[in-house]
Short mmCIF file of C-alpha atoms in Angstrom, two decimals:
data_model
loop_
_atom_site.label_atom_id
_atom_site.label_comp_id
_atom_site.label_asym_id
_atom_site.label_seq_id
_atom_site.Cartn_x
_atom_site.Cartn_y
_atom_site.Cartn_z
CA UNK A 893 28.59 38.51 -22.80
CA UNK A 894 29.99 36.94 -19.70
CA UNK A 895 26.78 38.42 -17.38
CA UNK A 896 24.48 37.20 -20.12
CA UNK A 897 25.55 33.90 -19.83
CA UNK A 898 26.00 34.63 -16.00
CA UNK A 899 22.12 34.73 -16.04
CA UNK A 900 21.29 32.18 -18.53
CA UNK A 901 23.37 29.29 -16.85
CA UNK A 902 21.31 30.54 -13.08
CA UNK A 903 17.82 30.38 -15.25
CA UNK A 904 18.71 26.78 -16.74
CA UNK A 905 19.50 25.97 -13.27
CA UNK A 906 16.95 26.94 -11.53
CA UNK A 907 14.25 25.63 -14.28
CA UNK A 908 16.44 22.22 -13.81
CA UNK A 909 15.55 22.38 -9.91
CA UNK A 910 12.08 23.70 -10.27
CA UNK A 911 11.43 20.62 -12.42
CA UNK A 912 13.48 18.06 -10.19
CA UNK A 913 11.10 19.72 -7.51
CA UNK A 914 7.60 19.26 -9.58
CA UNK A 915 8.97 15.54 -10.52
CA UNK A 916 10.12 13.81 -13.72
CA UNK A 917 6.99 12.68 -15.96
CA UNK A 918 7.54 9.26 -16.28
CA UNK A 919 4.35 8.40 -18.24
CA UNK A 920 6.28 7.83 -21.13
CA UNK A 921 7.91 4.50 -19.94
CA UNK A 922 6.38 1.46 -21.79
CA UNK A 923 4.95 -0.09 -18.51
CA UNK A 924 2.31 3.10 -17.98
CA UNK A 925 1.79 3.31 -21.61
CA UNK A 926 0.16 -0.65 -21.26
CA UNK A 927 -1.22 -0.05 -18.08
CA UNK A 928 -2.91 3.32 -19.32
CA UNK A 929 -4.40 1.03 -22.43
CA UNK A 930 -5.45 -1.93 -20.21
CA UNK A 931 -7.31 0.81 -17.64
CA UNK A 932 -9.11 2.37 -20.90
CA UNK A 933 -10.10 -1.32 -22.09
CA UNK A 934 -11.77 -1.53 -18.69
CA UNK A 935 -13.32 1.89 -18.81
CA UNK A 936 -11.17 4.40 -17.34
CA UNK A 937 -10.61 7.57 -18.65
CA UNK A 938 -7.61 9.34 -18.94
CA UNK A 939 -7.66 12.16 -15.80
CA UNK A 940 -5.11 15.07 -15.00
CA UNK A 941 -3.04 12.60 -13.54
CA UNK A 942 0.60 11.36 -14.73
CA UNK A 943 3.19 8.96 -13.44
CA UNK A 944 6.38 10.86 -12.18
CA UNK A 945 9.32 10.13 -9.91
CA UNK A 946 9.31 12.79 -7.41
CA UNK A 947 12.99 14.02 -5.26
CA UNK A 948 11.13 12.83 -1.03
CA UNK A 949 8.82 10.22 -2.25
CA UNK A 950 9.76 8.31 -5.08
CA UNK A 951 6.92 7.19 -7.67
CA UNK A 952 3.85 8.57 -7.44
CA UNK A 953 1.60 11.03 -9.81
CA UNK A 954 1.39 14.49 -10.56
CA UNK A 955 -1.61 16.58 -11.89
CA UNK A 956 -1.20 18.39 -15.43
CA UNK A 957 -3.97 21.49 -13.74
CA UNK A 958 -4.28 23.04 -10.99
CA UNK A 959 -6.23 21.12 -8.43
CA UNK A 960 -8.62 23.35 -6.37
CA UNK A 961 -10.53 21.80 -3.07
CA UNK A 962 -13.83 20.31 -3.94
CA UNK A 963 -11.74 18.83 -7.04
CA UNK A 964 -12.20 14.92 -8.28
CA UNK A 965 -8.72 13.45 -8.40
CA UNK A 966 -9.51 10.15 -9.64
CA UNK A 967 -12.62 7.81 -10.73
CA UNK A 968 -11.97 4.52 -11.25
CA UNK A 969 -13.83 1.91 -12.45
CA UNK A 970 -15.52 -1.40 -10.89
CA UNK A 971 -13.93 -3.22 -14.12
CA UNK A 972 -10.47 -2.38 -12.84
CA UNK A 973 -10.22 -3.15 -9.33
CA UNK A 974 -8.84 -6.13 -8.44
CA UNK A 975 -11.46 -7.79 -5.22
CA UNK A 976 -12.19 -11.20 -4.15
CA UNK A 977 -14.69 -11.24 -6.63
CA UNK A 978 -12.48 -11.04 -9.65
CA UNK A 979 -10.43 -14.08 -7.53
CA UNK A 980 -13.72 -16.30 -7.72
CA UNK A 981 -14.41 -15.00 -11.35
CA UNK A 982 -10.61 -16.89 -11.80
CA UNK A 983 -10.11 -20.40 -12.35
CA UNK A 984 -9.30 -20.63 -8.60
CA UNK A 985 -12.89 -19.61 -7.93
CA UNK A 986 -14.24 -23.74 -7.87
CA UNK A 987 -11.38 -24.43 -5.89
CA UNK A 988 -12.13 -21.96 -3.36
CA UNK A 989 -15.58 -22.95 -3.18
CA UNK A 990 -15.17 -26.67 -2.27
CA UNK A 991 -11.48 -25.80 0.01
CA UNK A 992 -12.47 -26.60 3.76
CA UNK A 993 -12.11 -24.59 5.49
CA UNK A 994 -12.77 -22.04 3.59
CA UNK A 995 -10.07 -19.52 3.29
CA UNK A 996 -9.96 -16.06 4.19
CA UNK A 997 -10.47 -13.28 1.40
CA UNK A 998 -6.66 -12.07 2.09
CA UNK A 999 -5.61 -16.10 1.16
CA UNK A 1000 -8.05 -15.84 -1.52
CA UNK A 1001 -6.21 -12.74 -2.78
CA UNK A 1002 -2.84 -13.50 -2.07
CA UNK A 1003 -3.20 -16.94 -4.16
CA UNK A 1004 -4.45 -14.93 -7.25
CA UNK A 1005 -1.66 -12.50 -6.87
CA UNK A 1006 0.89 -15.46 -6.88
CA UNK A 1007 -1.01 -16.83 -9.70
CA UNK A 1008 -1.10 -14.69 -12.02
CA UNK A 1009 2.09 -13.50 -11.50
CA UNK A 1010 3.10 -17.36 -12.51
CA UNK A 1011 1.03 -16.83 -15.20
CA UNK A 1012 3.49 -14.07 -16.82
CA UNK A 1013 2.27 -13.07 -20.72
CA UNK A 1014 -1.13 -15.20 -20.07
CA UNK A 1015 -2.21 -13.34 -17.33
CA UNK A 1016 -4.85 -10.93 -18.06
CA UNK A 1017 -3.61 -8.70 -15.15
CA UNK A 1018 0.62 -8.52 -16.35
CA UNK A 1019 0.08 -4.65 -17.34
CA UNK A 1020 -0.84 -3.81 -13.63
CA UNK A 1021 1.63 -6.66 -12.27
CA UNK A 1022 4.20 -5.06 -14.01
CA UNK A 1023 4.20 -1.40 -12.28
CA UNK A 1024 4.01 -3.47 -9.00
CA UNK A 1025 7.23 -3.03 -6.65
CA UNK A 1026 9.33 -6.27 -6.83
CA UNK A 1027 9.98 -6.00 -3.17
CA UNK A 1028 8.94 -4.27 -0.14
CA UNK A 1029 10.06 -1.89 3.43
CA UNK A 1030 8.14 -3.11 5.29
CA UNK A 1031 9.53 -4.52 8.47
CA UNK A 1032 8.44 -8.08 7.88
CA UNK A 1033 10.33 -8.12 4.78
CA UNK A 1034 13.54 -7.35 6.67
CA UNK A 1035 16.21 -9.71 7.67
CA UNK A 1036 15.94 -10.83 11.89
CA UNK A 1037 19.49 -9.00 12.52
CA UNK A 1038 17.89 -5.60 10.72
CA UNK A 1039 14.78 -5.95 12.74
CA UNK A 1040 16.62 -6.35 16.43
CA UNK A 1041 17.89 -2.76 15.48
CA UNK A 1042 14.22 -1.03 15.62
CA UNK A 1043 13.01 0.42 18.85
CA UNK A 1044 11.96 -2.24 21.20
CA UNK A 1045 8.12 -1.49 20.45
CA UNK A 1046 8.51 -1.26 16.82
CA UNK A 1047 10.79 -4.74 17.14
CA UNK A 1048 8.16 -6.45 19.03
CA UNK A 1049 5.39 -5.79 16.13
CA UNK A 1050 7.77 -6.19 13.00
CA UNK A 1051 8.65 -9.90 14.54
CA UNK A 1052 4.25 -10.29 15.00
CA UNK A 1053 3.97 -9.37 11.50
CA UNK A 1054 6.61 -11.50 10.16
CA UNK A 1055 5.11 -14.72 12.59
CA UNK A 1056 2.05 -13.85 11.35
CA UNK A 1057 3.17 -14.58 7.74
CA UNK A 1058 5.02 -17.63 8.21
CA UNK A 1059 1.55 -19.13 9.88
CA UNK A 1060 -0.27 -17.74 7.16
CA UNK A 1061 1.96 -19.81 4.67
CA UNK A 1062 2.25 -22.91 7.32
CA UNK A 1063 -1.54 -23.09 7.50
CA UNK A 1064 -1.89 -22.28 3.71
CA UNK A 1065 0.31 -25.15 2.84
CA UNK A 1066 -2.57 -28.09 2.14
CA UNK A 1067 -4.88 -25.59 0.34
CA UNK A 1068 -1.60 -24.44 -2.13
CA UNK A 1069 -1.04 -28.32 -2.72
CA UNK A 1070 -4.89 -28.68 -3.70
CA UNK A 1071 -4.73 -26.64 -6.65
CA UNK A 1072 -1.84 -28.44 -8.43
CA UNK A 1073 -4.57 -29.51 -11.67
CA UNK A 1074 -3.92 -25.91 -12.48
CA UNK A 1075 -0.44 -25.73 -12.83
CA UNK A 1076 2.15 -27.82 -14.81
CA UNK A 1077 4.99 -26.77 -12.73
CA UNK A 1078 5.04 -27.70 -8.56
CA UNK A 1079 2.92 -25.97 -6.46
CA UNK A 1080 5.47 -26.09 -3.97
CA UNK A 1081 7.68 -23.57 -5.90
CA UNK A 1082 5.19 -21.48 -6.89
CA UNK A 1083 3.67 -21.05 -3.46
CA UNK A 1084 6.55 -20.33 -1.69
CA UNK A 1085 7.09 -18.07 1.24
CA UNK A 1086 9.06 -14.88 -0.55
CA UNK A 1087 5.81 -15.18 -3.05
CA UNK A 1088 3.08 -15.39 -0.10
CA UNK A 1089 5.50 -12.49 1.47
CA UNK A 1090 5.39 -10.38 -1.74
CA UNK A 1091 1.58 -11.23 -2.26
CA UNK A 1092 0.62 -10.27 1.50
CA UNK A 1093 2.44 -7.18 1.34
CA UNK A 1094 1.22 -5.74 -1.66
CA UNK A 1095 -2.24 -6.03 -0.31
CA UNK A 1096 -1.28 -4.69 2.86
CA UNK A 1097 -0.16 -1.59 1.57
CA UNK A 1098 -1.86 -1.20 -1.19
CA UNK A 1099 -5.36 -2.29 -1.02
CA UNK A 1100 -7.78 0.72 -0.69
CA UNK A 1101 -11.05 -0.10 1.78
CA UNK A 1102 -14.17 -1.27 0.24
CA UNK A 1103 -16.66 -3.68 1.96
CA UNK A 1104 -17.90 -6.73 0.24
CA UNK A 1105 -20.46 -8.98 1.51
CA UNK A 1106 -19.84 -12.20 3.46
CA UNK A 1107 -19.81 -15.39 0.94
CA UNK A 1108 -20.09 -18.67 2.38
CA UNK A 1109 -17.06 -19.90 0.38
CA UNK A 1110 -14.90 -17.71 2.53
CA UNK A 1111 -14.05 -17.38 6.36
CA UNK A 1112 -15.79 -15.01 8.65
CA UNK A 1113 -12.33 -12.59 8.34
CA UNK A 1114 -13.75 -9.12 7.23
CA UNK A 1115 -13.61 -8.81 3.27
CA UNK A 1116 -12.65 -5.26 2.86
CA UNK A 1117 -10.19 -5.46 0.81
CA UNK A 1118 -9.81 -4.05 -3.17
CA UNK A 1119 -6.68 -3.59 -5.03
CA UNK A 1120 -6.89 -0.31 -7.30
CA UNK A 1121 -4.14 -0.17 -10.21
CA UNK A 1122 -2.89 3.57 -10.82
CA UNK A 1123 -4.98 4.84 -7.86
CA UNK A 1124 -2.67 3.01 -5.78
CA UNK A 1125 0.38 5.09 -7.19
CA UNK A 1126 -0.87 8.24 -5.06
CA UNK A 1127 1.68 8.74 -1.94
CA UNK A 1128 0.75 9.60 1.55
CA UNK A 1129 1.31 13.02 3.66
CA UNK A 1130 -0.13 13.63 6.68
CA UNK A 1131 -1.26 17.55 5.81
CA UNK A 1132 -3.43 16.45 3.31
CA UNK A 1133 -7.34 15.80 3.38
CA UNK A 1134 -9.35 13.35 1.05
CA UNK A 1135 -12.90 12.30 0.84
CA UNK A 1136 -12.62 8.24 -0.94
CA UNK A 1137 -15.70 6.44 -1.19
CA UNK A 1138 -16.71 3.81 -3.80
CA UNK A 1139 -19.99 5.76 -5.87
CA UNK A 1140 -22.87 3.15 -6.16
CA UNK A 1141 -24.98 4.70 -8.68
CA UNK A 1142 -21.24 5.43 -10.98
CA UNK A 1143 -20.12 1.53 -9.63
CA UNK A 1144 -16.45 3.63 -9.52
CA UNK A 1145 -14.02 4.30 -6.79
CA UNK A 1146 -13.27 8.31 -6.57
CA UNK A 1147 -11.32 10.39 -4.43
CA UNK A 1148 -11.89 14.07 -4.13
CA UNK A 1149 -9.77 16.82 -2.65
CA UNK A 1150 -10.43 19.04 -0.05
CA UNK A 1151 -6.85 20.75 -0.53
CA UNK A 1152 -5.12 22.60 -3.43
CA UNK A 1153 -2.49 21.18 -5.42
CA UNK A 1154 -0.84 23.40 -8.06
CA UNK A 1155 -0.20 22.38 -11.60
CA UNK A 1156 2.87 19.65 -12.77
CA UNK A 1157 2.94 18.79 -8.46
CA UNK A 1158 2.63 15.93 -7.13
CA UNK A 1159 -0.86 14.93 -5.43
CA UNK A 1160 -0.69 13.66 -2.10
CA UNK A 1161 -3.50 12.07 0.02
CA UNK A 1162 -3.75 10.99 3.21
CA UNK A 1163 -3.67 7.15 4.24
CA UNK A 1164 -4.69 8.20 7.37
CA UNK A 1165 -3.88 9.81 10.86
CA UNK A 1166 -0.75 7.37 11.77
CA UNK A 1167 2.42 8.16 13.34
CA UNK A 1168 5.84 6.92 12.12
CA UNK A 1169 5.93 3.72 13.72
CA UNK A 1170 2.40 2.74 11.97
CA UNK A 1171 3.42 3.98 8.64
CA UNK A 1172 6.63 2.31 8.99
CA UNK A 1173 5.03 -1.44 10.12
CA UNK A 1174 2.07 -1.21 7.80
CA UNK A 1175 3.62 0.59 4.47
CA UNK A 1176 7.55 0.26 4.77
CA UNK A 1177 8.15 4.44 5.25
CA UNK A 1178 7.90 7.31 7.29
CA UNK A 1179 6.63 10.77 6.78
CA UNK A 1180 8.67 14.38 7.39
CA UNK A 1181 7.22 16.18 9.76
CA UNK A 1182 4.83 14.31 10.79
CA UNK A 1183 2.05 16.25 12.79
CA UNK A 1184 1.14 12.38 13.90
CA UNK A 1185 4.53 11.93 15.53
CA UNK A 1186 4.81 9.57 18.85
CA UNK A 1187 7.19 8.51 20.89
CA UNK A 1188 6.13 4.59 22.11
CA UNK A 1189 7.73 4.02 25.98
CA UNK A 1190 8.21 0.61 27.11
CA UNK A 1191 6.42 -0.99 30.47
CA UNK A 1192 10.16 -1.26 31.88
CA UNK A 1193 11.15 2.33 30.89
CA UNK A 1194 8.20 3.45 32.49
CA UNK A 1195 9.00 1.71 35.85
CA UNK A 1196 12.16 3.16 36.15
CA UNK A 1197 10.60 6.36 36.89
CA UNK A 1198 8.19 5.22 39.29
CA UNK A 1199 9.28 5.79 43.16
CA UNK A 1200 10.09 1.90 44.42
CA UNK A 1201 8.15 3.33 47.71
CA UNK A 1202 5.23 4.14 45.63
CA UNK A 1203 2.27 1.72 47.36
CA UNK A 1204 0.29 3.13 44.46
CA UNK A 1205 2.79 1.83 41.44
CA UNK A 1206 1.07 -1.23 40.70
CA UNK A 1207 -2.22 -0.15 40.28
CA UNK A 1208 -0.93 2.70 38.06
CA UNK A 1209 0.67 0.36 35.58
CA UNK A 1210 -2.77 -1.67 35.65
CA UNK A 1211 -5.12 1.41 35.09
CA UNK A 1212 -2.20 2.62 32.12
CA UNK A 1213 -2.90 -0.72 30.80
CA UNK A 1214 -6.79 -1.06 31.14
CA UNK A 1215 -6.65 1.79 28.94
CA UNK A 1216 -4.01 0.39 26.21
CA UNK A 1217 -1.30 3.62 27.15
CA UNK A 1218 1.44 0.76 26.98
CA UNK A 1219 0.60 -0.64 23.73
#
């Protein structure tokens, strides 16, 4: 008896860690359940794919089959992404129009995101609001003593990032203030910076690439951007490969695989070929492993190892930096 249950306790255990390992089906939870019915309202249908928490990255989804290259992992529909046109489709739209100058589509964005957040139970987009994260990684987000600990290069572009917010919201200011007839409550406190913060990340690292054409009610900023609810739950690794592309003739965005996934794991795609220090500044982690993995070396670290007789050693820090090897 005692080596049968010997056996039986090692089988529950490992089932318990080949599960933990495959990831926790989460789809369940009444958040997915409203965000699978809104996505069906809008036309998606329901693919392989299933919210789980996962032991190295966190949320993300896992396939219910077998995924073989070649495979489609997801199709979603026009009707669900969120673009600058939904924003002009939005009772901002006629306020956008006549602002001048006109703001830029990741303003334009931003501002619906805040808004409709504001809105709460009114807003038509709460079910995908709702599986949004509440905060964010990303080095912006963190606290001036927290960022003076990163690598000097790493530093240098968290405290650009988090300047380049506070302009964004300095700049943004007048244009917030114009659309008070929309709101009861101040625009001042709905505007604020942690909102334009939790609005500007959220597109930055979530919003999948899809060009729009230039509208005059905008600035000459690229419009590229498209937020993607449920897509946007697939993680990153680096030893992945993906071909995403928005289909014209199916008006869908689709992502196919060009590697296998086995059933009940979690599928991965690739954001793209970035080291550490990118994924870090841009989407608030870091990959194992990484085959992308670089080391950044300061201008002064550099010098150190140059002879002080070298006659040559400033025009080899010039041609280095002609060719962007100390950025």
């Amino acid at each position: 008896m005692k080596k049968s249950r010997g056996r039986t306790g090692r089988k529950r255990r490992r089932k318990r860690l080949k599960n933990f390992t495959d990831g926790v089906n989460c789809s369940h939870k009444l958040e997915y359940i409203k965000l699978q019915k809104w996505l069906k309202e809008r036309g998606f249908e329901d693919s392989n794919l299933r919210p789980a928490e996962f032991w190295e990255t966190g949320r993300g989804l896992m396939t219910t089959k077998a995924l073989q290259a070649g495979d489609l992992i997801i199709s979603l529909p026009e009707k669900c992404l969120l673009t600058t046109g939904t924003v002009l489709s939005s009772c901002l739209g006629g306020h956008i129009t006549k602002w001048k100058p006109p703001v830029s589509p990741l303003l334009a964005l931003c501002t619906f995101l805040i808004a409709e957040k504001h809105a709460g139970d009114k807003s038509p987009w709460k079910p995908y609001l709702d599986v949004l994260p509440k905060t964010y990684t990303c080095p912006a987000c963190l606290e001036p003593d927290v960022i003076n600990l990163l690598p000097s290069p790493l530093k240098k572009k968290a405290q650009e990032q988090k300047r380049m917010i506070q302009e964004l919201f300095t700049s943004s200011k007048a244009f917030f203030s114009s659309l008070q007839p929309l709101f009861a409550e101040s625009t001042g406190t709905i505007f604020n910076y942690s909102a334009l913060e939790w609005a500007w990340c959220t597109i930055n690292t979530r919003t999948i690439y899809m060009k729009h054409p230039h509208r005059e009610c905008f600035s000459l900023e690229p419009d590229v951007y498209a937020l993607a609810p449920y897509l946007d739950l697939l993680n990153h690794s680096p030893n992945v490969q993906v071909k995403a592309a928005f289909n014209e003739q199916k008006r869908s965005y689709e992502i196919w695989t060009n590697s296998q996934c086995k059933k009940h794991q979690e599928v991965l795609i690739c954001y793209g070929p970035h080291d550490n220090h990118r994924l870090l500044l841009e989407y608030g982690f870091v990959a194992m492993d990484n085959p992308q993995s670089s080391v950044y070396v300061s201008t002064d670290t550099l010098l150190k190892f140059f002879s002080p007789l070298d006659k040559q050693r400033k025009a080899k820090v010039s041609i280095l930096k002609d060719h962007d090897f100390l950025e």
